Tab-separated table of C-alpha atoms in Angstrom:
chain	number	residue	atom	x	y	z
A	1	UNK	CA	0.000	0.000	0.000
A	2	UNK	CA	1.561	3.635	-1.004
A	3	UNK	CA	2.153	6.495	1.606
A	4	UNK	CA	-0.512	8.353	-0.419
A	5	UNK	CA	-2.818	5.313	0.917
A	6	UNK	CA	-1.684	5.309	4.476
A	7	UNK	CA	-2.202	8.709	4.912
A	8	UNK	CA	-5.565	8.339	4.864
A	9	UNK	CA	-7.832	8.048	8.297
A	10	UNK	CA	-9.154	4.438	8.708
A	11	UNK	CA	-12.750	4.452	9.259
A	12	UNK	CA	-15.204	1.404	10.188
A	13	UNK	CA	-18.329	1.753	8.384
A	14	UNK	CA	-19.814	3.805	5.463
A	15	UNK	CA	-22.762	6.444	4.918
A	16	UNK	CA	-23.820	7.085	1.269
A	17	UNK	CA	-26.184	9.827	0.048
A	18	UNK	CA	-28.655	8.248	-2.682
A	19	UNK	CA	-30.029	10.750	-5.455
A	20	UNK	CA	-26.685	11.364	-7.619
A	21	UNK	CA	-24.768	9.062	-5.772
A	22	UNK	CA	-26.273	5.999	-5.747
A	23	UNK	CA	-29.141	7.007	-8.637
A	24	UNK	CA	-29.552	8.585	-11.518
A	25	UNK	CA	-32.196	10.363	-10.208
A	26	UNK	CA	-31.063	13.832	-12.424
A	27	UNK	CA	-33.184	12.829	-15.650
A	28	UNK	CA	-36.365	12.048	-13.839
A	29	UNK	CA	-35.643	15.630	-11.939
A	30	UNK	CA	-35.073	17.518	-15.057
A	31	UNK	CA	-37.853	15.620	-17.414
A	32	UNK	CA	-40.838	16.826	-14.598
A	33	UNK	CA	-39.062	20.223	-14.385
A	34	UNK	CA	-39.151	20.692	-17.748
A	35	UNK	CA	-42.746	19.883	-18.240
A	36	UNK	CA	-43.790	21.581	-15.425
A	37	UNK	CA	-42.327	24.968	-16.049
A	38	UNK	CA	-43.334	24.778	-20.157
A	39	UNK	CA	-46.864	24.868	-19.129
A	40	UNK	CA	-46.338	28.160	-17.098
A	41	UNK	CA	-44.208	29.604	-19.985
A	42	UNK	CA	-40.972	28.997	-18.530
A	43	UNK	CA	-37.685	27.405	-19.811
A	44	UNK	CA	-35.376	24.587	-17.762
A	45	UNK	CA	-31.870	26.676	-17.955
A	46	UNK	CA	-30.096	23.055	-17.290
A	47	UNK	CA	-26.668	25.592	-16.210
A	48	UNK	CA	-28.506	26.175	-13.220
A	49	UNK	CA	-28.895	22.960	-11.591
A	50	UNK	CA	-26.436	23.495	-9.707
A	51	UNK	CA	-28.474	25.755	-7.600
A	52	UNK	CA	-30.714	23.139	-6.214
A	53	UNK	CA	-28.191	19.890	-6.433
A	54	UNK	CA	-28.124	18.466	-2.822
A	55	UNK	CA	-31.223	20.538	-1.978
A	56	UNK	CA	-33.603	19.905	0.512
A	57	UNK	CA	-37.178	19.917	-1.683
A	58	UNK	CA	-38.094	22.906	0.472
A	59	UNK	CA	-35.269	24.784	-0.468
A	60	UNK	CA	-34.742	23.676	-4.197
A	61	UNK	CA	-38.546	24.469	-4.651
A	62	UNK	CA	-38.023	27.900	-3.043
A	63	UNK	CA	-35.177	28.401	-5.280
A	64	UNK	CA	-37.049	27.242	-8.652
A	65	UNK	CA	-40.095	29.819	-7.786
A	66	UNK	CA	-37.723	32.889	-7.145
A	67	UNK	CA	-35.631	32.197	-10.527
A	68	UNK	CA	-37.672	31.222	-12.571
A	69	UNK	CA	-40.014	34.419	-11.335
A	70	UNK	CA	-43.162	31.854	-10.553
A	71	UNK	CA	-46.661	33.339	-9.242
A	72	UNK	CA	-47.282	31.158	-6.495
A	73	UNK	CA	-45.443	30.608	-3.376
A	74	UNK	CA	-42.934	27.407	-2.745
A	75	UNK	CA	-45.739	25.357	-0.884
A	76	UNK	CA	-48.115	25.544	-3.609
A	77	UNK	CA	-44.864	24.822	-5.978
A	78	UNK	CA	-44.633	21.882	-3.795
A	79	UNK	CA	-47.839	20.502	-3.955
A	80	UNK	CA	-48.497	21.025	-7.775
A	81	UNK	CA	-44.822	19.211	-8.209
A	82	UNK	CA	-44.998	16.247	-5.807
A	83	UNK	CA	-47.335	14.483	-7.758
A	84	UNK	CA	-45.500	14.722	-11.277
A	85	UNK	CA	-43.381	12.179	-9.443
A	86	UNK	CA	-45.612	10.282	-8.510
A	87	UNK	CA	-47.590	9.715	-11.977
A	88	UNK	CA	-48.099	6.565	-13.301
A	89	UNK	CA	-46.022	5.119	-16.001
A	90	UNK	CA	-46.296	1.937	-18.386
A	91	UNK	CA	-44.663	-1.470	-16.406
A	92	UNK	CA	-44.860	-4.861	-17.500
A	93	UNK	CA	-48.442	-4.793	-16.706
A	94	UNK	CA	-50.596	-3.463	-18.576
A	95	UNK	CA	-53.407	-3.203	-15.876
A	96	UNK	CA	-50.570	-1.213	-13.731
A	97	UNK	CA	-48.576	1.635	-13.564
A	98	UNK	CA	-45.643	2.068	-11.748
A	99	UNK	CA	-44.608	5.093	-10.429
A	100	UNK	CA	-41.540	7.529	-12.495
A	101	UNK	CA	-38.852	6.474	-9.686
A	102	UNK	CA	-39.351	3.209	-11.236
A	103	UNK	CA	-36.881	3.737	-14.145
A	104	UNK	CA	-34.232	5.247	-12.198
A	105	UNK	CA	-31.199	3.439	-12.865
A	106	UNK	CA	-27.996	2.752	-10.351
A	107	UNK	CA	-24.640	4.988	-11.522
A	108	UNK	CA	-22.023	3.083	-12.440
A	109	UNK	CA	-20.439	1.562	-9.120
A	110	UNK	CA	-23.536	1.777	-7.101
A	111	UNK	CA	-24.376	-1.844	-7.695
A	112	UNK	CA	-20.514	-2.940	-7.407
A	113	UNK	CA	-20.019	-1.082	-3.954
A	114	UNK	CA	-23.041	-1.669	-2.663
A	115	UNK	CA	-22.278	-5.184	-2.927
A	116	UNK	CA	-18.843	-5.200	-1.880
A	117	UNK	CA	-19.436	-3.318	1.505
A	118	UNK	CA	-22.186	-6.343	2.438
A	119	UNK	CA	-20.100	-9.086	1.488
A	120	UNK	CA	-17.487	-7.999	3.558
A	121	UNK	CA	-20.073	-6.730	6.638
A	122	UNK	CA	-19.368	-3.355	6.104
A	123	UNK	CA	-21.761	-1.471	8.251
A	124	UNK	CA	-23.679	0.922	5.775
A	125	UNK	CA	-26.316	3.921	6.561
A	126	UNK	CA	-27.913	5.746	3.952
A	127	UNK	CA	-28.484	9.532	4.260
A	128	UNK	CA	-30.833	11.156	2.239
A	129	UNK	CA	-32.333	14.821	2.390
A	130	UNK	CA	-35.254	13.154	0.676
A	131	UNK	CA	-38.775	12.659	2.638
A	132	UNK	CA	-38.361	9.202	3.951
A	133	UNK	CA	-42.053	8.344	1.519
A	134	UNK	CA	-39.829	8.840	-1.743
A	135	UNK	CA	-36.605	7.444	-0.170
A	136	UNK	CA	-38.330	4.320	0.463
A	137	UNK	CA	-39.813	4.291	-3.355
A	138	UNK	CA	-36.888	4.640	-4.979
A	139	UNK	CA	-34.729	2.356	-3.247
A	140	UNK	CA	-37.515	-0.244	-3.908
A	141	UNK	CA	-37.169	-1.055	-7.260
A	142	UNK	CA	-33.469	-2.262	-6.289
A	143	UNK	CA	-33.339	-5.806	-4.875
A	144	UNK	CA	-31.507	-6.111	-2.051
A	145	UNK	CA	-30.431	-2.412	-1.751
A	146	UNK	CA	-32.822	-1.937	1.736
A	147	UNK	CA	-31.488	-4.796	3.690
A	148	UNK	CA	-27.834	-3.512	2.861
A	149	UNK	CA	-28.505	-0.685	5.101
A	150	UNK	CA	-28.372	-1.178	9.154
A	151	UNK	CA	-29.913	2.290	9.142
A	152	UNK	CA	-31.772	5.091	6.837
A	153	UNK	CA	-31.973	8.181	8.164
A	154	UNK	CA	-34.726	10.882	5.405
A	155	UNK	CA	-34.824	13.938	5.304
A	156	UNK	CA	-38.094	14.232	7.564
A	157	UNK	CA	-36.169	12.537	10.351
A	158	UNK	CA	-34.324	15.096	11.831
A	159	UNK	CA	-34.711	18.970	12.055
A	160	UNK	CA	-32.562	20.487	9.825
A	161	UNK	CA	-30.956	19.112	6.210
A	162	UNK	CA	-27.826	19.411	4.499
A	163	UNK	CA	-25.563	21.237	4.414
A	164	UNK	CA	-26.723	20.930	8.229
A	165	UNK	CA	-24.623	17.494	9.759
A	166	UNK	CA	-27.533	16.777	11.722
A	167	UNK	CA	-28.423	13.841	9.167
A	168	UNK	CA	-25.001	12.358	9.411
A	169	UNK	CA	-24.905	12.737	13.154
A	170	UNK	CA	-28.005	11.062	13.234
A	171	UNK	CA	-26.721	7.980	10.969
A	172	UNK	CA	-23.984	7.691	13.461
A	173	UNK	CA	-25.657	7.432	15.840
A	174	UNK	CA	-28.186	4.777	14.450
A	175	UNK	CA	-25.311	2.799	13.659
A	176	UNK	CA	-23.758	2.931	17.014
A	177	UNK	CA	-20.346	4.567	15.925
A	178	UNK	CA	-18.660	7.318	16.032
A	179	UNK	CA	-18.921	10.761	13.428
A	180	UNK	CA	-14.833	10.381	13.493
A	181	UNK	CA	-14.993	6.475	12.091
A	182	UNK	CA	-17.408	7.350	9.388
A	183	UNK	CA	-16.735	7.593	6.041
A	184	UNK	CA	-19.637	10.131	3.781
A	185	UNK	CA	-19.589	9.419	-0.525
A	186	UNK	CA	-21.345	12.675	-1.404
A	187	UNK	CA	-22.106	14.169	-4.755
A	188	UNK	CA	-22.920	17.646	-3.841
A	189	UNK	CA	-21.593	20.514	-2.109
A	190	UNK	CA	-24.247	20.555	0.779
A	191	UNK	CA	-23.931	17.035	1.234
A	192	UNK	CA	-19.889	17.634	1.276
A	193	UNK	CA	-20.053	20.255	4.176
A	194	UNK	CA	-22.898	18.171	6.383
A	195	UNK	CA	-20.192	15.648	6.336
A	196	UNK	CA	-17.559	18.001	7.430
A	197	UNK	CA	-19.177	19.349	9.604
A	198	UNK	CA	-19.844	15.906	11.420
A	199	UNK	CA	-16.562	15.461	11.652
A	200	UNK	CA	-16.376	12.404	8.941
A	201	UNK	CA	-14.287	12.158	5.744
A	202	UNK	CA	-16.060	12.508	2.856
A	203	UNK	CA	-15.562	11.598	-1.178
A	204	UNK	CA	-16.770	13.680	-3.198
A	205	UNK	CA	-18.395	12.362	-6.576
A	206	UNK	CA	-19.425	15.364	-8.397
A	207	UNK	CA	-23.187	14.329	-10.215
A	208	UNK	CA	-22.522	17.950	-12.469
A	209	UNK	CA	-19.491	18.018	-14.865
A	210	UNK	CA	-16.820	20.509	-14.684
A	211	UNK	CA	-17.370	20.694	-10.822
A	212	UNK	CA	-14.529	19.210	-9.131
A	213	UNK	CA	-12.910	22.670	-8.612
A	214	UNK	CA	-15.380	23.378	-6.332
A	215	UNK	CA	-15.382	20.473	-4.034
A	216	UNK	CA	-11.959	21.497	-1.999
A	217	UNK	CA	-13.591	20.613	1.352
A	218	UNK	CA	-13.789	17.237	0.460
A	219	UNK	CA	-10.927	14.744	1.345
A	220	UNK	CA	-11.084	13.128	-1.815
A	221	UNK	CA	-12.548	13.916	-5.043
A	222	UNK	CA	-13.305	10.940	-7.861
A	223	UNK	CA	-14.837	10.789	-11.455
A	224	UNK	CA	-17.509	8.238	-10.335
A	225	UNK	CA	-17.957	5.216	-7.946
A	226	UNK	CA	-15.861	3.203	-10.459
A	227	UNK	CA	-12.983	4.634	-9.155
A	228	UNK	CA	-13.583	4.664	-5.427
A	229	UNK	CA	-10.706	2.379	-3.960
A	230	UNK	CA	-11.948	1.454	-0.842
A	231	UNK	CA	-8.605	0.082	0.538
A	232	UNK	CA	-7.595	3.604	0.908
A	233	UNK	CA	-9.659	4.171	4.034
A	234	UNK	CA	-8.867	0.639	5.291
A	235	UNK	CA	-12.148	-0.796	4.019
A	236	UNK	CA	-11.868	-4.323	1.905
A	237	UNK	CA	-10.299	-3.911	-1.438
A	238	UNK	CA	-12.163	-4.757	-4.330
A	239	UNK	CA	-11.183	-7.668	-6.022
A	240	UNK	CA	-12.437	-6.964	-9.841
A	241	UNK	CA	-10.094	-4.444	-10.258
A	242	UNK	CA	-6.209	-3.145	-9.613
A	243	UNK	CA	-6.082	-2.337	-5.829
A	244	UNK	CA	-3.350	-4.608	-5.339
A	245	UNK	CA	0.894	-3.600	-4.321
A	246	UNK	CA	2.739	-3.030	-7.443
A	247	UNK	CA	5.003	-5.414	-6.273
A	248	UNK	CA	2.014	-8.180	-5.901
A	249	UNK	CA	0.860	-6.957	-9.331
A	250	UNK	CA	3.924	-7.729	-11.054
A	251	UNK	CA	4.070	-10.899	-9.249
A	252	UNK	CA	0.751	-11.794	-10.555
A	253	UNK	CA	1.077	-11.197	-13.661
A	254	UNK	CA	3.990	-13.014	-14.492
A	255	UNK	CA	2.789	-16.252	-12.556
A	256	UNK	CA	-0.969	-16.178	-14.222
A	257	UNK	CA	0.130	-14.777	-18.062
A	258	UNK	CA	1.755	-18.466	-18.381
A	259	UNK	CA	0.106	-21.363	-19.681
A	260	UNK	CA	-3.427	-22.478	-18.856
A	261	UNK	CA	-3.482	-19.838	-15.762
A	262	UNK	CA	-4.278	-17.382	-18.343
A	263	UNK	CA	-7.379	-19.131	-19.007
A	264	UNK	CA	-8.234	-19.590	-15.846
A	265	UNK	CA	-7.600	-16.294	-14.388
A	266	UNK	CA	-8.503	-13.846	-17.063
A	267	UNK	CA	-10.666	-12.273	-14.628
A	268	UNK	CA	-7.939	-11.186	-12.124
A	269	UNK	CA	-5.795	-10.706	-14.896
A	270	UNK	CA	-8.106	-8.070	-16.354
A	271	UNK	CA	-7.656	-6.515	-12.816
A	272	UNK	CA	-4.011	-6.425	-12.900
A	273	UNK	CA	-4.156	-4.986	-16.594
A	274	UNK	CA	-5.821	-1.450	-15.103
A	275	UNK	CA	-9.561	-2.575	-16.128
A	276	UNK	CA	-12.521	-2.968	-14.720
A	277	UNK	CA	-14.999	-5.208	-16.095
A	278	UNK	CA	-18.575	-3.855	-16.559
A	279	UNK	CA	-22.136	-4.875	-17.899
A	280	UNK	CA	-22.299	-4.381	-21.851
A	281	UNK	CA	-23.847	-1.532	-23.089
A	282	UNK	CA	-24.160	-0.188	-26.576
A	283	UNK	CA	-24.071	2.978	-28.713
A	284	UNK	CA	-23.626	3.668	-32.633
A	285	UNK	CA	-24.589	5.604	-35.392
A	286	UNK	CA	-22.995	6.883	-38.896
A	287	UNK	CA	-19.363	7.998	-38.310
A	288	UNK	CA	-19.168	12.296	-38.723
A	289	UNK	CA	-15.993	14.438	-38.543
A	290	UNK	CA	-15.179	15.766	-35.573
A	291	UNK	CA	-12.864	18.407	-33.992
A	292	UNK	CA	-10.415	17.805	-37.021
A	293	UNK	CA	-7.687	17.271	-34.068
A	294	UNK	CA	-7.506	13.400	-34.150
A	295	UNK	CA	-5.197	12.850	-36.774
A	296	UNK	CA	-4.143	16.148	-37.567
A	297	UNK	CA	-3.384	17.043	-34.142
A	298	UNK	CA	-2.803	13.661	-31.980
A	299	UNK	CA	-1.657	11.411	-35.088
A	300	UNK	CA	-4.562	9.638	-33.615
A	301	UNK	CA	-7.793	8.591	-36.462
A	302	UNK	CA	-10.889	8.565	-34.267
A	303	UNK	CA	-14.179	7.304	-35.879
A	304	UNK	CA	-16.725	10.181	-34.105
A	305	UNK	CA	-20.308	9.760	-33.241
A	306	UNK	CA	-23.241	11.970	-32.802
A	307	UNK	CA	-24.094	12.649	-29.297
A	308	UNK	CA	-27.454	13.716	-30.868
A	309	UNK	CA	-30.565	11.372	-29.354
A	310	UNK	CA	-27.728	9.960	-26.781
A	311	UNK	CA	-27.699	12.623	-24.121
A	312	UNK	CA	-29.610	9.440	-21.789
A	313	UNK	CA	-27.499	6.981	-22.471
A	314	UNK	CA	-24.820	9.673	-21.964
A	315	UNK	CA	-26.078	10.666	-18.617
A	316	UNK	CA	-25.787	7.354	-17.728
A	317	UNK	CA	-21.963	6.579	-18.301
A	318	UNK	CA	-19.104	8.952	-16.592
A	319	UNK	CA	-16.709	10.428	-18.223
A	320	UNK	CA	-13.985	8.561	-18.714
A	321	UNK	CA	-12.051	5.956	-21.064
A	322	UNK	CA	-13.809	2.466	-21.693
A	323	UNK	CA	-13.089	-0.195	-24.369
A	324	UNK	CA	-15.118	-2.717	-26.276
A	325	UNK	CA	-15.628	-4.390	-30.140
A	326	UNK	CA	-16.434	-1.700	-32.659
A	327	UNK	CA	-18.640	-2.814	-35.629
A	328	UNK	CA	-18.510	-1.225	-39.549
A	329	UNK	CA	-21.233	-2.401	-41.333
A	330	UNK	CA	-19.354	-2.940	-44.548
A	331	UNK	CA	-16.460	-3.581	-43.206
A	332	UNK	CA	-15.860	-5.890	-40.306
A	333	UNK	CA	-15.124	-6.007	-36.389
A	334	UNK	CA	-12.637	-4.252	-34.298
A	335	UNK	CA	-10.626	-3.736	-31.180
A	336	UNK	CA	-11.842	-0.177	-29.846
A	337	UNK	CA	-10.796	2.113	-27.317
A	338	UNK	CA	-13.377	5.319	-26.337
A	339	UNK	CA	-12.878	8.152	-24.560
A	340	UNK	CA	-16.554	10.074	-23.229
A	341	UNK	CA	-16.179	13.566	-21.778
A	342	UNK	CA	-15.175	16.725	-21.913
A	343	UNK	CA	-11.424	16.062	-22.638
A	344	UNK	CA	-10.350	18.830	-20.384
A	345	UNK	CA	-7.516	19.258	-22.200
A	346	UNK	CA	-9.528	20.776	-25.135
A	347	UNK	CA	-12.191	21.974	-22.854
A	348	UNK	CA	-14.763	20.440	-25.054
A	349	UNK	CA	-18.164	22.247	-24.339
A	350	UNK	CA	-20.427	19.415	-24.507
A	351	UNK	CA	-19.898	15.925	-23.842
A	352	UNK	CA	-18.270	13.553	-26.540
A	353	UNK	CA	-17.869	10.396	-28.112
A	354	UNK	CA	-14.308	9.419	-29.516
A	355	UNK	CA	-13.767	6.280	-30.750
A	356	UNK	CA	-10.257	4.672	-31.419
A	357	UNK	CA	-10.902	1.716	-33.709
A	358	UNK	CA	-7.357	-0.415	-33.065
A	359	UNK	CA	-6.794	-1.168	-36.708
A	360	UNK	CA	-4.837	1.013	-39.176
A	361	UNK	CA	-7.410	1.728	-42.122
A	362	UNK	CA	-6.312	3.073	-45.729
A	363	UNK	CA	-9.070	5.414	-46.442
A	364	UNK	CA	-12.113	7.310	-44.415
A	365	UNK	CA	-15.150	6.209	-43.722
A	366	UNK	CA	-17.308	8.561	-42.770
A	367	UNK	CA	-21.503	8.437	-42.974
A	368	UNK	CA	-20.580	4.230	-42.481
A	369	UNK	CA	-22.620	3.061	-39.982
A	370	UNK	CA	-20.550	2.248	-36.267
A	371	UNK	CA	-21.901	0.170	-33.926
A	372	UNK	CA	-19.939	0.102	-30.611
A	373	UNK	CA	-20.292	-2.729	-27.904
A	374	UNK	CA	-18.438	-1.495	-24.562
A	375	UNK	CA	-17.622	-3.994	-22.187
A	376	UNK	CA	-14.861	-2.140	-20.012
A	377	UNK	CA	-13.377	0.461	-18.330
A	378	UNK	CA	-9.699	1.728	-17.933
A	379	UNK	CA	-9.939	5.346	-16.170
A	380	UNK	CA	-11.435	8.371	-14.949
A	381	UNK	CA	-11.259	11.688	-17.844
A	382	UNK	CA	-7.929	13.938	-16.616
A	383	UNK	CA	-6.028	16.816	-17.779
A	384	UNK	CA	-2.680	17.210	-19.243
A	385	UNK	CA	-0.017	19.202	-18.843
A	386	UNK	CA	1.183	19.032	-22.421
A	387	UNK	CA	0.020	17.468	-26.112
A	388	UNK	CA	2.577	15.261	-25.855
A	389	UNK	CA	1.578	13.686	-22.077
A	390	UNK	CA	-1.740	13.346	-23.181
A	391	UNK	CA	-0.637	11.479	-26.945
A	392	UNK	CA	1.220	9.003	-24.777
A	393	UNK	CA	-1.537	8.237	-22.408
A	394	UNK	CA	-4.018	7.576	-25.229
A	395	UNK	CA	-1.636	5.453	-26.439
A	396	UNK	CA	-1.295	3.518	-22.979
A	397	UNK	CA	-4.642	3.167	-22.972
A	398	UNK	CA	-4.737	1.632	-26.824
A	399	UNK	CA	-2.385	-0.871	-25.347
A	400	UNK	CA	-3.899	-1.809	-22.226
A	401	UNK	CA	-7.279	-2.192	-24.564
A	402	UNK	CA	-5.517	-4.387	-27.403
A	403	UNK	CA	-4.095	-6.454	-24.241
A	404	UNK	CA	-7.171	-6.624	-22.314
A	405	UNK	CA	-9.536	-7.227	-25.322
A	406	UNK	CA	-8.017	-10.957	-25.906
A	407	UNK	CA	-8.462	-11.885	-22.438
A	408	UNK	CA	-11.368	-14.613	-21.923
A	409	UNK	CA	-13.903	-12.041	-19.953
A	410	UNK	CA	-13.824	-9.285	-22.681
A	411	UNK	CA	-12.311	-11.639	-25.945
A	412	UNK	CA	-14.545	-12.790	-29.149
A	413	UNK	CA	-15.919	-15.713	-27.785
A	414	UNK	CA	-18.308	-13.500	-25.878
A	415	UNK	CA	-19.362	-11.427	-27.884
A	416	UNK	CA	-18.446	-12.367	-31.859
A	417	UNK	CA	-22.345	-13.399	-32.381
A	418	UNK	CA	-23.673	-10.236	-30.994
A	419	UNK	CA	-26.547	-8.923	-32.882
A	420	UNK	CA	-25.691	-5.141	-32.113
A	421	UNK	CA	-22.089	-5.314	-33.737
A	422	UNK	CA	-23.705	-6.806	-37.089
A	423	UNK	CA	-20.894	-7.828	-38.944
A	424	UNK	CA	-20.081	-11.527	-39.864
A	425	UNK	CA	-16.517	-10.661	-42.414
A	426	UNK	CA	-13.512	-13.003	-41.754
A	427	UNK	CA	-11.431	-11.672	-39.287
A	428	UNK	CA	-8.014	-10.142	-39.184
A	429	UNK	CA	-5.471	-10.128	-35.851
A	430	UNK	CA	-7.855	-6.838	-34.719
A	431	UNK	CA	-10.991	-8.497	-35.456
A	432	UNK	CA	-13.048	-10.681	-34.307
């Protein structure tokens, strides 16, 4: 374990907020706020978000009505919203509707952690400015996510809400520990200081891009729960991913790269390679030109998509640098590394899709259909200090993809019949 590592203060149990955290509760948010505020003649400004991010309803409503210049006061804005939430959508029955909180999905990690922290008897509280009534909802479309918490503490249960630390204080002490041996995951700035202010260490994971400036309270700051290393605050390492010693990595790898181990162990393997494993998930389109800088400026060729009709699926995935099988329609199946972001280094204004299809083509191929299946994930989006720091790392992460994408958990045999990639041509050392 580094210095960086031990420097940390060991804590014995774990308290996690839950909308922006632990959901993707932002799209539901925005898609009632929207509607809402059409019918009164309004627009959403989606830059101010911020605003209310880590709100308690009270004072995000309050907010809302005094921007947005509404004629009503912030209880009646309450009690015209509420409800929106609550509407009935299509489920699998026909005869029933569930309500919107239904299709809020887990951020990436949520599941993972979750999991990890119970297998290992992590103690876990979940803290919520939320009314219990909704907290309750939304956590019950997730098997298994209620019983993983010893204690819930809503927004309703105690006097005063974030950035207040009365909610942590109270998770404390429903889990019979002390605020000093407490560890907070927060996405927002109010949540950030209640946890402060209790006296706990708290990550920050940012649920608004380009925050992380902002977030200097915090005693960590990470891209997403996908990068959370537990082991740093003397919690149980994962095990699907790199949180082992160097030394112990390079000991690994050249004992299980040998002979039938690498069968066996492609799993850990993957680990030890710098990538994390993840549930396949899909996006495509026709390939358009881009920023112009790929080759011109990186001696890189990526194959750009339209985030147009993606900004869900988007809002789904953190930025970051994953890697999968990349499918042209006419022309066969390939190795693929991906960056989505911002790419600070460019300071990108919206979020973007860059492909890096591991296979040296002899003409373009733009308007050609691209069909990417992603299956993993290498790192967190990050700055550079130079062009030529961040051309290596791109690089690096080309090779850890080419090595990584032959390995038995992310290699052809999973995933050389999938319908989404669509291409059946014979295959060269790139393809499948």
């Amino acid at each position: 374990m580094s210095i960086a590592m031990l420097s940390k203060k060991l804590v014995s149990c774990v308290i996690l907020d839950l909308d922006g955290t632990l959901l993707n509760t932002d799209g539901v948010v925005t898609d009632v706020l929207k509607a809402f505020l059409v019918k009164l003649g309004r627009q959403w400004d989606a830059k101010a978000a911020h605003k209310i991010v880590g709100r308690t309803p009270y004072e995000a409503a309050a907010i809302i009505v005094q921007d947005y210049g509404l004629q009503c006061t912030t209880e009646d804005f309450i009690s015209e919203i509420n409800p929106l939430f609550s509407d009935q959508i299509e489920g699998p029955n026909p005869n029933f509707g569930w309500p919107r909180w239904c299709n809020i999905k887990p951020l990436p990690g949520a599941e993972r952690l979750l999991k990890h922290l119970r297998c290992h008897d992590v103690p876990m509280a979940l803290a919520s400015n939320s009314p219990r009534v909704n907290v309750e909802s939304k956590i019950s479309f997730h098997p298994g996510w209620k019983e993983s918490f010893s204690a819930i503490v809503a927004g309703d249960d105690v006097r005063n809400g974030k950035p207040s630390p009365d909610i942590y204080f109270e998770a404390a002490k429903r889990l019979n520990v002390e605020p000093s041996n407490c560890l907070v995951i927060e996405d927002s700035l109010p949540g950030v200081s209640a946890g402060k202010a209790a006296g706990m260490e708290v990550v920050a994971v940012p649920s608004l891009p380009k925050q992380h400036h902002l977030y200097t309270s915090a005693d960590e700051v990470i891209n997403s729960l996908l990068d959370l290393q537990p082991e740093k605050w003397g919690l149980p390492p994962f095990q699907d991913c790199n949180s082992f010693s160097n030394c112990f990595i390079e000991m690994l790898i050249r004992f299980f790269s040998r002979g039938p181990f690498n069968q066996t162990y492609g799993l850990m393997i993957s680990g030890i390679n710098g990538t994390l494993p993840l549930e396949p998930w899909h996006i495509g389109g026709p390939v358009i030109k881009g920023y112009g800088r790929g080759s011109k400026v990186l001696g890189i060729p990526t194959a750009n998509l339209s985030t147009e009709g993606y900004a869900a699926v988007l809002s789904e995935h953190p930025s970051g640098v994953y890697f999968g099988w990349a499918g042209l329609s006419t022309r066969g199946i390939y190795k693929m590394v991906m960056s989505i972001g911002w790419n600070p280094y460019f300071n990108n204004v919206e979020k973007t899709i860059e492909p890096w299809l591991l296979h040296s083509f002899d003409e373009d191929f733009y308007g050609e259909e691209l069909h990417l299946t992603i299956v993993g994930y290498i790192r967190p989006e990050a700055n550079f200090s130079s062009l030529e720091s961040l051309i290596a790392r791109i690089h690096e992460d080309g090779r850890i993809a080419e090595r990584a994408l032959d390995l038995p958990i992310y290699s052809k045999s999973k995933y050389k019949d999938d319908p989404y990639l669509g291409c059946t041509l014979p295959a060269d050392k790139n393809r499948l």
